[in-house]
Coordinates of C-alpha atoms in Angstrom, one line a residue:
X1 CA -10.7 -69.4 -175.3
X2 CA -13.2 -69.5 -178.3
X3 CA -13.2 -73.1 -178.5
X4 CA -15.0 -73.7 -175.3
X5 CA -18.3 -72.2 -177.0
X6 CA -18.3 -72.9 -180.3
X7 CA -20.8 -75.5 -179.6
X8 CA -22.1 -74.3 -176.0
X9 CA -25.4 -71.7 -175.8
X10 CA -23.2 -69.6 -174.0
X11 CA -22.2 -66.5 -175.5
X12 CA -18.0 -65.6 -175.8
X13 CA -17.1 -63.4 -172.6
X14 CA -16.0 -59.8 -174.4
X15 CA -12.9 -59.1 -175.0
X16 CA -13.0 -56.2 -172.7
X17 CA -14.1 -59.0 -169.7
X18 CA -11.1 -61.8 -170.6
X19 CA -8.8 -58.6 -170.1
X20 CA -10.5 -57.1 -167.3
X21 CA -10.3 -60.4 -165.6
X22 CA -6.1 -61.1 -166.5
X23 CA -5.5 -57.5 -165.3
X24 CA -7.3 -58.2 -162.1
X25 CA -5.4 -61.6 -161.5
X26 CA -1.7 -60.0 -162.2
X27 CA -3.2 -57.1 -159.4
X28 CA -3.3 -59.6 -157.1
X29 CA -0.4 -61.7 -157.5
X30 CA 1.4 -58.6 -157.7
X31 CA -0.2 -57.9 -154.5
X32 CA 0.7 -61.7 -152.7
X33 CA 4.3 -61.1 -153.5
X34 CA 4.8 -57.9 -152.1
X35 CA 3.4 -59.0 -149.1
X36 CA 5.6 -61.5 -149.4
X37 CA 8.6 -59.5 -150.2
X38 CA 7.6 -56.3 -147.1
X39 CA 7.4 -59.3 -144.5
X40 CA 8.6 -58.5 -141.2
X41 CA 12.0 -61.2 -140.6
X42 CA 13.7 -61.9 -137.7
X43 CA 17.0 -61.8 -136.5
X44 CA 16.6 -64.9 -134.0
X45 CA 15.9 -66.7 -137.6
X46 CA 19.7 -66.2 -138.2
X47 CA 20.2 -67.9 -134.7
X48 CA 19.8 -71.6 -133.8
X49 CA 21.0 -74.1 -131.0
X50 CA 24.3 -74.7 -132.4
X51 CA 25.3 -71.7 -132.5
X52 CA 28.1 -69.7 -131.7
X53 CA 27.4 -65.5 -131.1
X54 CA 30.3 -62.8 -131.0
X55 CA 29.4 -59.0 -130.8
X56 CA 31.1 -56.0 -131.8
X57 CA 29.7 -52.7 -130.5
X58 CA 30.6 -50.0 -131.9
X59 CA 30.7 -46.2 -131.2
X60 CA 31.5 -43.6 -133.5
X61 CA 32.1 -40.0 -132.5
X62 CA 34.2 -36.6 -133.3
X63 CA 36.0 -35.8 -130.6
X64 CA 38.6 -32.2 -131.4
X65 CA 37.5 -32.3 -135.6
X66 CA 38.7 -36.0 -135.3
X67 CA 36.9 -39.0 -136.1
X68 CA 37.1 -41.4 -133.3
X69 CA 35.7 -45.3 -133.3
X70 CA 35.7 -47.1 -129.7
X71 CA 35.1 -51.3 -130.5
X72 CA 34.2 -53.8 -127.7
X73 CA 34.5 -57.3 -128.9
X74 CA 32.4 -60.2 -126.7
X75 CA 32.9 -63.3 -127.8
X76 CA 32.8 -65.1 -124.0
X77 CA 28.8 -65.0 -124.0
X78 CA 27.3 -67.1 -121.4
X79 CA 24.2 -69.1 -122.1
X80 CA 21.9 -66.8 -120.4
X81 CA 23.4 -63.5 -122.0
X82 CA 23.1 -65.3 -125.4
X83 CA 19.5 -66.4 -124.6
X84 CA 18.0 -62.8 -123.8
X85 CA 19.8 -61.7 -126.3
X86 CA 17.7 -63.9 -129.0
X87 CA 14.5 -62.8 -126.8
X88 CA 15.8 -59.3 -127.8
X89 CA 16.5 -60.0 -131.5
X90 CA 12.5 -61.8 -131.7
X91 CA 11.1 -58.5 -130.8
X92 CA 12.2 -56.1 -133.5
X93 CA 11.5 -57.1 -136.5
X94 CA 13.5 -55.6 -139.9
X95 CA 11.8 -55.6 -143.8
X96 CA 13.4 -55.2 -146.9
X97 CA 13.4 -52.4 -149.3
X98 CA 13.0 -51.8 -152.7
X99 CA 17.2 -51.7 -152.9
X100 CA 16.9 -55.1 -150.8
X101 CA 17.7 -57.1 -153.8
X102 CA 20.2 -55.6 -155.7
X103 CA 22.2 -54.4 -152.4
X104 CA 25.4 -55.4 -151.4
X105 CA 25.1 -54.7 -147.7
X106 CA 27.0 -51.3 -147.2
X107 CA 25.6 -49.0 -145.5
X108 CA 25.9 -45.0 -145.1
X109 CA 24.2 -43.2 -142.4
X110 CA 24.7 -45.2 -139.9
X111 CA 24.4 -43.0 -136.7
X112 CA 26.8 -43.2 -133.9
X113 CA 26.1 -47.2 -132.6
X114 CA 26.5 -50.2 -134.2
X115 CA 26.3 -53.2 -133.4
X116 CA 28.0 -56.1 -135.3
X117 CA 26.2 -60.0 -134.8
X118 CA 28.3 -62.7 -136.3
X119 CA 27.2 -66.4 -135.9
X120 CA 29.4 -69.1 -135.8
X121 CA 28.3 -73.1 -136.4
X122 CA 31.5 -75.2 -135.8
X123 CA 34.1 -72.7 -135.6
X124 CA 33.1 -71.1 -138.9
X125 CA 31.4 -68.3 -139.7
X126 CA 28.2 -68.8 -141.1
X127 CA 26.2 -65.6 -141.2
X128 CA 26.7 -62.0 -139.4
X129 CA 24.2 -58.9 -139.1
X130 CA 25.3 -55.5 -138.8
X131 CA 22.9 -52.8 -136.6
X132 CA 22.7 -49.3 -136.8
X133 CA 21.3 -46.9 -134.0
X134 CA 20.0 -45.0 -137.7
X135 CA 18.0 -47.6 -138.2
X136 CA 19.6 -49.4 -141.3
X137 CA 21.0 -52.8 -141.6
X138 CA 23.1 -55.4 -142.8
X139 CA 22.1 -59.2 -142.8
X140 CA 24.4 -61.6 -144.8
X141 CA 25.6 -58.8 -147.4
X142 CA 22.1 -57.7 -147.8
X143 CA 20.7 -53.9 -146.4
X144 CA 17.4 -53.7 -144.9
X145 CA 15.8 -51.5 -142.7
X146 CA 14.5 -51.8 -139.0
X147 CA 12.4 -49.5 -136.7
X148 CA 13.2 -49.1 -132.9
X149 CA 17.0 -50.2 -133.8
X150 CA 18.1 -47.6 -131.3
X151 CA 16.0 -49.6 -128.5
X152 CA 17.0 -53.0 -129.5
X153 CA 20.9 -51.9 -129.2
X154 CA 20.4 -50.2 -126.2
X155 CA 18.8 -53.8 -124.4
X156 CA 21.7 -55.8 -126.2
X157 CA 24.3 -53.4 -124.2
X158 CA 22.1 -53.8 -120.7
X159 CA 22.6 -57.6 -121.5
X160 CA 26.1 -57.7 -122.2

């Protein structure tokens, strides 16, 4: 940066200054992208017109030292159950984590509801979500995490 006033009246900004001011602009983009990163997303975003829904609920329980797992599959949605459904979805949002990135979906503690989403386009399968009652999730192999979970499966079982 010398070159700008070798010929200038200006004196050179300090050392001290050029790295005050770098150290202040990585602050801040470090700061843009983990807004970025810690957005709230949506699971109507997985969702669109052509779409296709089944859901798997899900209840695991011990019942006599024995694990037990009762699944419900509905895969006959009707329009309406399908569109408050996506009205449920808009209203609880879910954020990644720090293990976001490097995750490969699994998840452990998962409570005793869960509720499986996957979306169908044509006849194939295109992208699914898994939901916990604990609060973690699965969206397209990734984990995340989502508050009120408990409430948002509880609505999706008064809808269906």
């Amino acid at each position: 940066d010398s070159w700008k006033y070798k010929d200038a009246k200006k004196e050179e900004p300090s050392s001290l200054y050029v790295t005050l001011c770098r150290v202040l602009s990585a602050f801040g983009v470090l700061i843009l992208v983990l807004v970025f990163y810690f957005r709230p997303i949506y699971l109507t975003d997985l969702v669109n017109a052509n779409s296709e829904m089944q859901i798997v609920k899900q209840h695991i329980y011990v019942e006599n030292g024995e694990p037990v797992i009762d699944s419900e599959t509905y895969d006959d949605l009707s329009e309406d159950q399908i569109k408050n459904i996506c009205e449920s979805l808009g209203q609880y949002p879910y954020h990644m984590t720090f293990g976001t990135l490097f995750s490969d979906g699994s998840l452990s503690d998962l409570g005793e509801w869960i509720f499986c989403f996957y979306i169908y386009e044509d006849q194939e399968l295109v992208r699914t979500a898994i939901v916990s009652d604990a609060g973690k999730i699965s969206v397209n192999n990734k984990s995340y995490v989502m508050q009120n979970a408990s409430t948002l499966i509880q609505e999706i079982s008064d809808i269906i």
